[in-house]
Short mmCIF file of C-alpha atoms and ligand atoms in Angstrom, two decimals:
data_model
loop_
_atom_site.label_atom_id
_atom_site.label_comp_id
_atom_site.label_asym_id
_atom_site.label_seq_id
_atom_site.Cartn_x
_atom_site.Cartn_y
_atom_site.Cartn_z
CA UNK A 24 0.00 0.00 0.00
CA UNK A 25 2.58 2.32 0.99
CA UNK A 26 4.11 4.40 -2.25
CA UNK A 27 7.71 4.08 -0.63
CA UNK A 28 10.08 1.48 -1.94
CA UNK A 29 11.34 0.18 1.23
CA UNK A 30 9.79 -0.81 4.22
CA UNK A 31 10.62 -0.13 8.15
CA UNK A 32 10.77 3.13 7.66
CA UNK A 33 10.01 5.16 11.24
CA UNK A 34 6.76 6.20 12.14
CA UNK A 35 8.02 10.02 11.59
CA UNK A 36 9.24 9.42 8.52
CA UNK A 37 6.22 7.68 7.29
CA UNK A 38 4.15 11.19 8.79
CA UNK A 39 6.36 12.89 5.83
CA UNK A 40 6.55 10.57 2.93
CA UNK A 41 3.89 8.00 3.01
CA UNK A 42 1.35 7.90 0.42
CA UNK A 43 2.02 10.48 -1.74
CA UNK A 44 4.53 9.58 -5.27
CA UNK A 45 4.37 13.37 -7.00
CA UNK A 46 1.55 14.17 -9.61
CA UNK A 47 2.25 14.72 -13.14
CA UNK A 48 3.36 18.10 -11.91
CA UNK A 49 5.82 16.31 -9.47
CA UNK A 50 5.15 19.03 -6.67
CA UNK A 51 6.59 18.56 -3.50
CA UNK A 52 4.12 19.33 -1.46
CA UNK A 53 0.96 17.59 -2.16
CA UNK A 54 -2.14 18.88 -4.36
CA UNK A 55 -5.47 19.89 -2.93
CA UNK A 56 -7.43 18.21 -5.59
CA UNK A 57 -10.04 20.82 -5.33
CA UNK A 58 -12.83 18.47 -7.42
CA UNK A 59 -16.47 16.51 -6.52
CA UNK A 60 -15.78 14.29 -9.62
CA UNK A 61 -13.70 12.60 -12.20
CA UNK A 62 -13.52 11.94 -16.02
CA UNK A 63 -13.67 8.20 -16.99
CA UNK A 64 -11.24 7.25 -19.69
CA UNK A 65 -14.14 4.84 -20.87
CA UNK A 66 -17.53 3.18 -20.59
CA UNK A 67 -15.24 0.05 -19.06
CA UNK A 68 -13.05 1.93 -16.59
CA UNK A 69 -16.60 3.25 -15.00
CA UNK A 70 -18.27 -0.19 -15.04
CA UNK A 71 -15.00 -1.88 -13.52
CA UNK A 72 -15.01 1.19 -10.52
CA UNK A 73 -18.65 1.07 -9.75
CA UNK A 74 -18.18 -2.76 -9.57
CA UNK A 75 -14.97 -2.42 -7.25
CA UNK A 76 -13.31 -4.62 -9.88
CA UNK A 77 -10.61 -1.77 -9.83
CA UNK A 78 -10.35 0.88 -7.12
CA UNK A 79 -10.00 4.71 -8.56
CA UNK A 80 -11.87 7.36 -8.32
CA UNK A 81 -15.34 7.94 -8.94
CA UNK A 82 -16.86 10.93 -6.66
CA UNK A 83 -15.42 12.62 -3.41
CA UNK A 84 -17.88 11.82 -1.09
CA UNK A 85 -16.11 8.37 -1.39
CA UNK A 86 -12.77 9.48 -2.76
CA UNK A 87 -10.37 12.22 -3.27
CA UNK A 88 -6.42 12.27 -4.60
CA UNK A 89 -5.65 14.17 -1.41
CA UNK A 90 -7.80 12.86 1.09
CA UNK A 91 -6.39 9.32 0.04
CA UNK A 92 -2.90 10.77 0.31
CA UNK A 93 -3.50 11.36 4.14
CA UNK A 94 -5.67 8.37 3.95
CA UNK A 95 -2.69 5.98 3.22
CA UNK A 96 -0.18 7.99 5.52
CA UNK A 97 -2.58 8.07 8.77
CA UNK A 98 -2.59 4.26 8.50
CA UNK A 99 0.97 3.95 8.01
CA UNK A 100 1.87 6.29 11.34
CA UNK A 101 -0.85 4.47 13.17
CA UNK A 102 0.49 0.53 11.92
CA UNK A 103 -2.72 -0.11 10.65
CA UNK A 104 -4.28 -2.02 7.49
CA UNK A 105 -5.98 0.34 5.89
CA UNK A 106 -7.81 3.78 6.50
CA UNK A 107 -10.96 5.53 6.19
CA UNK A 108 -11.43 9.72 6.90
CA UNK A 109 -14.69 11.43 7.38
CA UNK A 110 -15.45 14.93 8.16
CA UNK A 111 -14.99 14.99 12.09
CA UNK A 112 -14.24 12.32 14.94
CA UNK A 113 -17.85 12.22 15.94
CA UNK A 114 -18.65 11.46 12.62
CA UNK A 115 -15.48 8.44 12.26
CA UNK A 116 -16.82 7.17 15.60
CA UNK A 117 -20.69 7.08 14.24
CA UNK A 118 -19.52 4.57 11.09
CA UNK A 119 -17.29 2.92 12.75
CA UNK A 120 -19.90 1.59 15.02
CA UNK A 121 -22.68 1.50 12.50
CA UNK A 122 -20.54 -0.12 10.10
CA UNK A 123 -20.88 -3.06 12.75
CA UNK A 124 -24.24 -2.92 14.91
CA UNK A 125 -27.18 -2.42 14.12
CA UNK A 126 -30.99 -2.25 15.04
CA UNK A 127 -31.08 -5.05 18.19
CA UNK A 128 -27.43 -4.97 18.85
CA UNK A 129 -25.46 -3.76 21.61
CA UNK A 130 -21.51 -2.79 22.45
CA UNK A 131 -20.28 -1.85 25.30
CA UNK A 132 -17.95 1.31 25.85
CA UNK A 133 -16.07 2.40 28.38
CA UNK A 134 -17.49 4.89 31.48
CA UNK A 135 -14.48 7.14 31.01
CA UNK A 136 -14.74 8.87 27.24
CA UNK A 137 -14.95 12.13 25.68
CA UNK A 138 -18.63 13.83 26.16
CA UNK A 139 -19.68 14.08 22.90
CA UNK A 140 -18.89 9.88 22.13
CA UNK A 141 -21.13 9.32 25.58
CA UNK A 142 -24.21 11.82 24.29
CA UNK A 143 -24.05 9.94 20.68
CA UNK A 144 -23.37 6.23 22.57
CA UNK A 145 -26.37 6.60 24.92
CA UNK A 146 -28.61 9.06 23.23
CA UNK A 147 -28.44 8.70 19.62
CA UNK A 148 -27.36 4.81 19.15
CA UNK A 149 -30.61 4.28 20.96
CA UNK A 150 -32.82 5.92 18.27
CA UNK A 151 -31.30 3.27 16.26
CA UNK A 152 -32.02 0.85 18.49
CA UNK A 153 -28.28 0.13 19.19
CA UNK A 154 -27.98 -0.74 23.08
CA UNK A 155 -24.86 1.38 24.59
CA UNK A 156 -23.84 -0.90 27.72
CA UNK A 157 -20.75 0.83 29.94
CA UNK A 158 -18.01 -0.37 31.76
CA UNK A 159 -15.67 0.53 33.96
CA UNK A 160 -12.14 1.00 32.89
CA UNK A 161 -10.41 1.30 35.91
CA UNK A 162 -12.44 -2.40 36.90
CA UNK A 163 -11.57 -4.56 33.71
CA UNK A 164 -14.27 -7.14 35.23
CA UNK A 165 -16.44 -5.28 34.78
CA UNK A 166 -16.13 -5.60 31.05
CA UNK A 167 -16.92 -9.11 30.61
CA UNK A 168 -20.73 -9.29 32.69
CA UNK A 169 -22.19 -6.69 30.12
CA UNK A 170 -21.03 -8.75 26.39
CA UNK A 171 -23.72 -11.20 25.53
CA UNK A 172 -24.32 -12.93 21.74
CA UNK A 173 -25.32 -9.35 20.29
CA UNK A 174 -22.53 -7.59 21.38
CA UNK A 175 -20.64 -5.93 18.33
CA UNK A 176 -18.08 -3.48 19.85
CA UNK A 177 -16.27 -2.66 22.76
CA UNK A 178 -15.21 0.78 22.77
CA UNK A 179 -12.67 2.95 24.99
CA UNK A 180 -10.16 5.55 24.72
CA UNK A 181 -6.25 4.64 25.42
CA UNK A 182 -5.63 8.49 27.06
CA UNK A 183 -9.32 9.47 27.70
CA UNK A 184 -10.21 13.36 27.73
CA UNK A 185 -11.24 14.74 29.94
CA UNK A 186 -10.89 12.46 32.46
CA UNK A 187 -7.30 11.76 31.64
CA UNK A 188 -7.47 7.81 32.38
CA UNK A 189 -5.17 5.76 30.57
CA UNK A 190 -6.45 2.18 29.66
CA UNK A 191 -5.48 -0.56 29.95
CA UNK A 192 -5.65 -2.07 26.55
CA UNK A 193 -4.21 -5.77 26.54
CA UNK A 194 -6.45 -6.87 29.50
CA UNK A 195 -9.53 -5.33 26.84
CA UNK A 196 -8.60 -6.97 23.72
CA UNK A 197 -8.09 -10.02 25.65
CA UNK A 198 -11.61 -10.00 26.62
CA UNK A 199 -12.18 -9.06 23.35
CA UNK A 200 -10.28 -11.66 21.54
CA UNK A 201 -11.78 -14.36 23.77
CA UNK A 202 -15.11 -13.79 22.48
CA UNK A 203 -14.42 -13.10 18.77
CA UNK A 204 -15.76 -8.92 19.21
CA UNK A 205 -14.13 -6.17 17.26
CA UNK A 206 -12.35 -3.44 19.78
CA UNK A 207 -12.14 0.24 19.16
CA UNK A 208 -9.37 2.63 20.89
CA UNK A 209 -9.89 6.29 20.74
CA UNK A 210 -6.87 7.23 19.95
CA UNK A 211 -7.00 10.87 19.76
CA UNK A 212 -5.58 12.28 22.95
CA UNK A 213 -2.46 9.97 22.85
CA UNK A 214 -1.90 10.26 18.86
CA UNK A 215 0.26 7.13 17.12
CA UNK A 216 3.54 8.68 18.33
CA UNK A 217 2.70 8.27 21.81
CA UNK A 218 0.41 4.87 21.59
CA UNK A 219 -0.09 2.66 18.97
CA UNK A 220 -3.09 0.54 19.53
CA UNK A 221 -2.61 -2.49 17.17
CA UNK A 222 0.59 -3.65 19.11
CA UNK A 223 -1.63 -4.17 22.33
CA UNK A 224 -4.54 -6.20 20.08
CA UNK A 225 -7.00 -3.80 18.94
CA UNK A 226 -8.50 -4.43 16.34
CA UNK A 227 -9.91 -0.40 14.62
CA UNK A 228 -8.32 2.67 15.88
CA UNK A 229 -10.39 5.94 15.60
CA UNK A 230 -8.86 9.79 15.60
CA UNK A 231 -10.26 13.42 15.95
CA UNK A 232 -7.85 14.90 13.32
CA UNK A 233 -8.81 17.73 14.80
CA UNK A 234 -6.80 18.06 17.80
CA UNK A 235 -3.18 16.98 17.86
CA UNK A 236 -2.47 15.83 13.85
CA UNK A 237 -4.35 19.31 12.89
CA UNK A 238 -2.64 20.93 15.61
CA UNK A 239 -3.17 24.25 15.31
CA UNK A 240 -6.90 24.58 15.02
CA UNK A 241 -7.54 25.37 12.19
CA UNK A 242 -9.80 21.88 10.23
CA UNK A 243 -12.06 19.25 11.28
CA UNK A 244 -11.25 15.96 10.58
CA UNK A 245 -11.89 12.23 11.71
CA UNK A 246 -10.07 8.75 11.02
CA UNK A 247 -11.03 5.49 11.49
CA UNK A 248 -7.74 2.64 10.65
CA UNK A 249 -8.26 -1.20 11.21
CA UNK A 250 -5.21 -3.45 11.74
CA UNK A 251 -3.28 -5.69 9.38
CA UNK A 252 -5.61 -8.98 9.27
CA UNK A 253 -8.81 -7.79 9.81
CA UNK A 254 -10.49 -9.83 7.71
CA UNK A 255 -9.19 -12.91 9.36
CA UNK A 256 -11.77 -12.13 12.33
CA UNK A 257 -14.16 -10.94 10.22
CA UNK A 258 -14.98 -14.15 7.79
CA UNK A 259 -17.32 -16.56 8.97
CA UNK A 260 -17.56 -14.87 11.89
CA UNK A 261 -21.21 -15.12 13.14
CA UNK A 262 -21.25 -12.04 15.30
CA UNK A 263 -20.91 -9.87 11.83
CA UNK A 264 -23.43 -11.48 8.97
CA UNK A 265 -23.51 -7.76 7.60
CA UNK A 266 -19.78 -8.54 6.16
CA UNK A 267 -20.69 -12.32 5.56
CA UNK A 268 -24.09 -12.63 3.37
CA UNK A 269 -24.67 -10.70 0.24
CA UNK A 270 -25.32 -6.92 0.10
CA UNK A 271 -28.80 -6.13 -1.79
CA UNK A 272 -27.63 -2.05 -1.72
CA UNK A 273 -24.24 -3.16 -3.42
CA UNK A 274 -24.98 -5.67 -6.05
CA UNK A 275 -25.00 -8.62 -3.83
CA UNK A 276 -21.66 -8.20 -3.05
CA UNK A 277 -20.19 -10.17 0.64
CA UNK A 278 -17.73 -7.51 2.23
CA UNK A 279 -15.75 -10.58 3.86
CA UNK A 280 -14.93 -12.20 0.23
CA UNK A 281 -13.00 -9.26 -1.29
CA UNK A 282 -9.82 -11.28 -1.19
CA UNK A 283 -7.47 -8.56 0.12
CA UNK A 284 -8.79 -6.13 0.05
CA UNK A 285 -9.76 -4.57 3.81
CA UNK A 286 -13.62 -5.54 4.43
CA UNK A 287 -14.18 -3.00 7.04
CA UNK A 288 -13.05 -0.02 5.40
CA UNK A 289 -14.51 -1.09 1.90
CA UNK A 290 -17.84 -1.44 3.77
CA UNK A 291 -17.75 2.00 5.98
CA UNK A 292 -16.93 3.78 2.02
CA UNK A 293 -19.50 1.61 0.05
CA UNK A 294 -22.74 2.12 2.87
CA UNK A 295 -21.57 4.89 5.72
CA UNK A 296 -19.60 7.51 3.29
CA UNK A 297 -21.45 6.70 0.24
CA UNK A 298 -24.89 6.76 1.46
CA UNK A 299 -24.62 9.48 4.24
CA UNK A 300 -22.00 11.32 3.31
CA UNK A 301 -20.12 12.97 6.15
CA UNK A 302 -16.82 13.02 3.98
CA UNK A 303 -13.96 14.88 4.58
CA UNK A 304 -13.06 17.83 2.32
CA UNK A 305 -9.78 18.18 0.20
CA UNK A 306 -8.95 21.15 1.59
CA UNK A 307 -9.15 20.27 5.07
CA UNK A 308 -7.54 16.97 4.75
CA UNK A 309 -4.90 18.97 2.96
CA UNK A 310 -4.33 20.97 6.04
CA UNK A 311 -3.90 17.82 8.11
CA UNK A 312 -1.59 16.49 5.99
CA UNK A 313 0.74 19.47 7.33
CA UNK A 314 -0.21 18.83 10.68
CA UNK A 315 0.35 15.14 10.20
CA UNK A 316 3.82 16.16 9.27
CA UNK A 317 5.18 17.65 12.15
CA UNK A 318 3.05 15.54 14.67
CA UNK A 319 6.07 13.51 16.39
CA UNK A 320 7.93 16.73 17.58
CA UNK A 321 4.97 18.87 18.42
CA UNK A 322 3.47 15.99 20.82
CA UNK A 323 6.40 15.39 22.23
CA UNK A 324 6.86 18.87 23.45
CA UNK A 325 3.52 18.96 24.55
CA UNK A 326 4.53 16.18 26.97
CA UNK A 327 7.54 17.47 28.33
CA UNK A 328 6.01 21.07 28.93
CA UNK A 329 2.86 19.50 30.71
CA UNK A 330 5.02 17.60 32.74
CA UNK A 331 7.04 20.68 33.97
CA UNK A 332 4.10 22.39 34.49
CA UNK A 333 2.81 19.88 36.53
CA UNK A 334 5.59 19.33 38.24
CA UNK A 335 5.42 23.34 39.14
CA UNK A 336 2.03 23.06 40.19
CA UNK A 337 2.55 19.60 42.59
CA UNK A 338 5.41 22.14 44.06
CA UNK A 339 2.98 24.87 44.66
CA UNK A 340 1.47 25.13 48.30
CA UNK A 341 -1.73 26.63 47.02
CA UNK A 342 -2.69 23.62 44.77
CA UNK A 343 -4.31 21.09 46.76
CA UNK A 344 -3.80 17.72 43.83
CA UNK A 345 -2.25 18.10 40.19
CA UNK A 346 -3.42 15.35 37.98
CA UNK A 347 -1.45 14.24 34.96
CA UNK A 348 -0.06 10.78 34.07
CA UNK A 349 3.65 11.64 33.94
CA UNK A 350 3.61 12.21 37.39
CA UNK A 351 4.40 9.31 39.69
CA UNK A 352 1.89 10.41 42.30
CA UNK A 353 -0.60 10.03 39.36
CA UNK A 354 -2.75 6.59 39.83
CA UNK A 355 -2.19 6.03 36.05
CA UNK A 356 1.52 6.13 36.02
CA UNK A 357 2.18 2.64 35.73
CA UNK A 358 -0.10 2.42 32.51
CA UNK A 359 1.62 4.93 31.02
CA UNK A 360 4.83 3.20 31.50
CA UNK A 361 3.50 0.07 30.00
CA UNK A 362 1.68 1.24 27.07
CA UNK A 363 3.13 5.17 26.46
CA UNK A 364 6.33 5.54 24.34
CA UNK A 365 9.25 6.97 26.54
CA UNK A 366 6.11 7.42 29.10
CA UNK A 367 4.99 10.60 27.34
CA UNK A 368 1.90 11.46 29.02
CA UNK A 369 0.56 14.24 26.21
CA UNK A 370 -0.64 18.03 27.19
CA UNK A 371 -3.75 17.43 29.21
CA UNK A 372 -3.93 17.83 32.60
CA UNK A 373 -5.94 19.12 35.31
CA UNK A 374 -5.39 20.56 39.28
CA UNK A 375 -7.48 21.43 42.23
CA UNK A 376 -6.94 24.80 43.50
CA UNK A 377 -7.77 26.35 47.01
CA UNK A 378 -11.19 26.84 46.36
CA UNK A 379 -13.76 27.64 43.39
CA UNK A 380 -12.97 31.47 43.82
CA UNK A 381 -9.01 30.30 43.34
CA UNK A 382 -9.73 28.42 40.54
CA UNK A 383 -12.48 31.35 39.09
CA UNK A 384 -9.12 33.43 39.96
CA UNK A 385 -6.75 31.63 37.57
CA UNK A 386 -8.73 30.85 34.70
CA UNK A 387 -9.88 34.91 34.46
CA UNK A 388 -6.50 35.96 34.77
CA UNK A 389 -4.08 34.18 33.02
CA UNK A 390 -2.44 35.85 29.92
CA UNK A 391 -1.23 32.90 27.67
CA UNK A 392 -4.05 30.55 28.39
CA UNK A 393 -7.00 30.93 26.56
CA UNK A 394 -10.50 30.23 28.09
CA UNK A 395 -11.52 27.45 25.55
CA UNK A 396 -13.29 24.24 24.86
CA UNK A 397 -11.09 22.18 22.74
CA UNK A 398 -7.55 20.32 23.41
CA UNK A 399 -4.42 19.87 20.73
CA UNK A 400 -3.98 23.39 19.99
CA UNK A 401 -0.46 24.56 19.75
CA UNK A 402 -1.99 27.58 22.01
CA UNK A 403 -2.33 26.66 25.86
CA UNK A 404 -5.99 26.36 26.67
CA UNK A 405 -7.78 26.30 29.83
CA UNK A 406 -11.23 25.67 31.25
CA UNK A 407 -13.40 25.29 34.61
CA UNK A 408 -15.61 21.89 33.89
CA UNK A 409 -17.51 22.85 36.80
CA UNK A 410 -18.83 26.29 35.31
CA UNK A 411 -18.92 25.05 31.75
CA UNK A 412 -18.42 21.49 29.72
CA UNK A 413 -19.75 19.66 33.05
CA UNK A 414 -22.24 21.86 34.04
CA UNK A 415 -25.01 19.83 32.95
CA UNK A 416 -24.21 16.93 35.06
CA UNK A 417 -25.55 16.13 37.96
CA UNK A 418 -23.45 15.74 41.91
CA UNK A 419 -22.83 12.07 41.42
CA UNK A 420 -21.92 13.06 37.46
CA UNK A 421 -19.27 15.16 38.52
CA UNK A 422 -18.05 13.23 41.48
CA UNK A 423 -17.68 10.08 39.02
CA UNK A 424 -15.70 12.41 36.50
CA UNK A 425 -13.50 13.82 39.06
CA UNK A 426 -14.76 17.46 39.13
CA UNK A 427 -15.21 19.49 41.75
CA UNK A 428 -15.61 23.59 41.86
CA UNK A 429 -12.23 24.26 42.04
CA UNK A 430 -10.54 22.16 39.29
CA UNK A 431 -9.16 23.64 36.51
CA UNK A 432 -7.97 22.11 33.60
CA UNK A 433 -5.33 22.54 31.01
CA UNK A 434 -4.10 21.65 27.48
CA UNK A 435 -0.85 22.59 27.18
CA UNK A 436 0.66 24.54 24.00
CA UNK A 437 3.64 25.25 22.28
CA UNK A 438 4.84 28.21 24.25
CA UNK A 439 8.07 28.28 26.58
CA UNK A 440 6.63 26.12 29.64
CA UNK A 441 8.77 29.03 31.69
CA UNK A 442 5.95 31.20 30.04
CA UNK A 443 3.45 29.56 30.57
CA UNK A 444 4.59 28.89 34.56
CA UNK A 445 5.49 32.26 35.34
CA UNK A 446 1.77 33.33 34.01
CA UNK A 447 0.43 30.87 35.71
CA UNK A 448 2.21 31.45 39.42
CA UNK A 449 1.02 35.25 39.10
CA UNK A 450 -2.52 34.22 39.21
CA UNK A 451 -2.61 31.40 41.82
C1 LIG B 512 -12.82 15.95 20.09
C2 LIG B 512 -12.91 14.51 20.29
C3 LIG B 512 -13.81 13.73 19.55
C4 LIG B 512 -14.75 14.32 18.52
O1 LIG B 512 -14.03 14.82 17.44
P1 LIG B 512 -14.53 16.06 16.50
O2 LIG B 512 -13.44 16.16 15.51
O3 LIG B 512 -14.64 17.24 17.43
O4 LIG B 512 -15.84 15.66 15.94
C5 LIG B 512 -13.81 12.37 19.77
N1 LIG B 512 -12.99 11.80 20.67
C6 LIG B 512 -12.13 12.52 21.41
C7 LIG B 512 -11.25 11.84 22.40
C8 LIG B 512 -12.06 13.90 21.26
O5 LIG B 512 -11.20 14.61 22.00
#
C-alpha cells in the first residue's frame, strides 16, 4: 500500500513521505485536488469502478487524490491495514460503530470517554435501536458481565479526555479476543507517536484529526484505521453477517470475500460515506496532511512542557492535587509506562486549587491561556468543567468524573513552559 520502496521506515518518517509519489506536476508538497468528480477514460473503466473490480476514483464523497494521500499515511503512522477519513471524529466514531451494529445490537464502551462519544453512545445509538452498555475501565471485570451474543463493539479511549485515564488495553482486547468482538481505541488524545493501539490487540483505531495531527486549530477531521488482518476475524464470523451474506444495496456483493482487500473499510466507504456522506473535504484533509507532518515533535513537546508544568504546580502550596499521568503520584503512572512511548503522558492535565474562587481566579487571569473548549492546539488552553463542559451533570456526574468547583484544567501549547509557569504562578 505504501508508495515508498522500502519498508521499516520510522513512524516520523512515514508522517512525511507516506502515500504520496508526485503528480504529473511532481510538486513537493501535495495537491489539494479541489474536485467533486472525475472523467472516466471509458464506458469500461466506469463499469469496472462502480463494480470495485478496480479501485480509482469515482466521486469525493467516497474518494479524493488528497484525502487518500492522508488516507494511506494516517494508517501507516498508526500501523494499521488500511484507512478511512470522514469529516470529524464524531462522525469516524458514528460509522465505525454502524458499520458493525445495528438495530437489536449492543456494544459496550467504556465509562471514562470524551462527552460528545457518551451523548451519541447513549442518546443517539438508541434511536437506532443500538444498546450502549458501559463499563468501567479502571475495573476490567467489569467488562466481561455486560457482552452477551449481540454484542458488536467494545469501545474505549487509550488516554481518555477529559478524564485523563489511561487504559489498559491488553487486558480489553483479551476479553475481546476471547469472544471473537471487534475493539475500538480512541486514539485521539495519545496520537500514534505516543500509543499505537494495534501492538496491544486492537482491532480499529479511531482519531479526531482535529486536535493533535491538525494541531493548530484550524480543520475538522476524523479517522477510522483497522489493523493488518482484519479480515481474518471478520470471515465466517457469526457475530458480523452484515460482512458475511450478500449486500442487496451493493450488487449482492459479501464484504468478507473481497480477497485482500480490507472488508471494514470497503464497507464504511461503500454504505456509511457513500450513502450518508459525512466526507472529509480536500482542503481540510490537505491541512492535516501538514499537521500530520510535524506531529512527532509537536506531541512530544507537549509532553515534556505539561510535565514541567505539573511538576510546578505539585510544588505549589496553594494547589491542593495536580493530575497528569507523567507524574508518579498520578494513579495512572504505571499504565503509562506500560503502554506510552518513553512514558509521554501528552498536554492534558488538570489541578485542584484552594477553592472555586481560586480556581475562578486563575482561569480569568491568566495571559497565555486561553478560556476554551477544545484540546491539541499549539496555544495553551484552559477551562473550569464545573462552570462550563460539566455543568449539565448532575453531583454524582461530577463526582464520578473527578470534578469538583475548584478544578481547573489545562491543554498545554507550544509556548516556553517558563511562560506559561510564570503566568500561571502570578494568578494562583
Ligand atoms: C474531540 C474529540 C472527539 C470528537 O471529534 P470532533 O473532531 O470534534 O468531531 C472524539 N474523541 C475525542 C477523544 C475527542 O477529544
Amino acid at each position: 500500500m505504501a508508495n515508498l520502496k522500502h519498508s521499516n521506515f520510522t513512524q516520523n518518517t512515514l508522517a512525511l513521505h507516506a502515500g504520496y509519489n508526485y503528480d504529473s506536476q511532481r510538486t513537493l508538497s501535495v495537491p489539494i485536488y479541489q474536485s467533486s468528480a472525475y472523467n472516466f477514460e471509458n464506458l469500461d473503466v466506469a463499469a469496472n469502478r462502480f463494480a470495485l473490480k478496480e479501485l480509482g476514483n469515482i466521486y469525493s464523497r467516497v474518494g479524493n487524490p488528497t484525502v487518500a494521500v492522508l488516507q494511506t499515511r494516517l494508517a501507516e503512522v498508526e500501523g494499521g491495514g488500511f484507512a478511512v477519513l470522514a469529516a470529524t471524529g464524531a462522525a469516524a466514531i458514528f460509522y465505525a460503530i454502524v458499520n458493525l451494529a445495528e438495530a437489536g445490537d449492543n456494544i459496550v464502551y467504556s465509562n471514562k470517554i470524551y462527552g460528545g462519544t457518551q451523548v451519541l453512545f447513549a442518546h443517539t445509538l438508541k434511536r437506532f435501536g443500538i444498546e450502549a452498555r458501559v463499563f468501567d475501565i479502571d475495573n476490567i471485570s467489569s467488562l466481561e458481565k455486560v457482552i452477551d451474543k449481540k454484542t458488536k463493539a467494545i469501545f474505549f479511549e487509550s488516554l481518555s479526555n477529559p478524564q485523563i485515564a489511561i487504559a489498559d488495553t491488553s487486558a480489553i482486547t483479551k476479553i475481546a479476543k476471547k469472544h471473537g468482538i471487534i475493539s475500538i481505541c480512541d486514539n485521539t488524545v495519545a496520537t500514534p507517536f505516543l500509543h499505537k493501539p494495534f501492538d496491544f490487540g486492537v482491532d480499529i483505531s479511531v482519531h479526531s484529526l482535529t486536535k493533535y495531527v491538525n494541531g493548530q486549530g484550524s480543520a475538522m477531521g476524523g479517522g477510522i484505521i483497522e489493523r493488518k488482518g482484519l479480515n481474518e476475524l471478520i470471515r465466517g464470523n457469526k457475530r458480523y453477517p452484515a460482512f458475511n451474506t450478500p449486500d442487496e444495496s451493493y450488487h449482492g456483493i459479501v464484504y468478507a470475500e473481497l480477497g485482500e482487500l480490507p472488508s471494514y473499510g470497503i464497507r464504511l466507504i461503500t454504505e456509511w460515506l457513500r450513502n450518508i456522506g459525512a466526507s472529509i473535504s480536500p482542503f481540510n484533509a490537505w491541512l492535516l496532511i501538514q499537521g500530520l507532518e510535524t506531529l512527532e515533535l509537536r506531541i512530544k513537546q507537549h509532553s515534556d512542557s505539561a510535565l514541567e508544568i505539573a511538576k510546578f504546580l505539585e510544588s505549589n502550596k496553594k494547589i491542593k492535587s495536580v493530575f497528569y499521568p507523567g507524574l508518579k503520584s498520578n494513579p495512572y503512572n504505571k499504565l503509562l509506562k506500560k503502554y506510552f512511548a518513553n512514558s509521554r503522558a501528552s498536554g492534558l492535565l488538570s489541578f485542584e486549587a484552594e477553592s472555586f474562587e481560586a480556581a475562578q481566579k486563575i482561569c480569568n487571569n491568566t495571559e497565555l491561556f486561553s478560556i476554551t473548549a477544545n484540546i491539541g492546539d499549539s496555544k495553551s488552553l484552559i477551562i473550569h468543567p464545573y462552570s462550563t463542559t460539566h455543568s449539565q451533570l448532575s453531583k454524582a456526574e461530577m463526582d464520578s468524573a473527578g470534578i469538583t468547583p475548584s478544578t481547573v484544567r489545562l491543554s498545554i501549547g507550544l509556548e516556553s513552559p517558563s511562560d506559561l509557569i510564570k503566568d500561571l504562578e502570578r494568578t494562583i
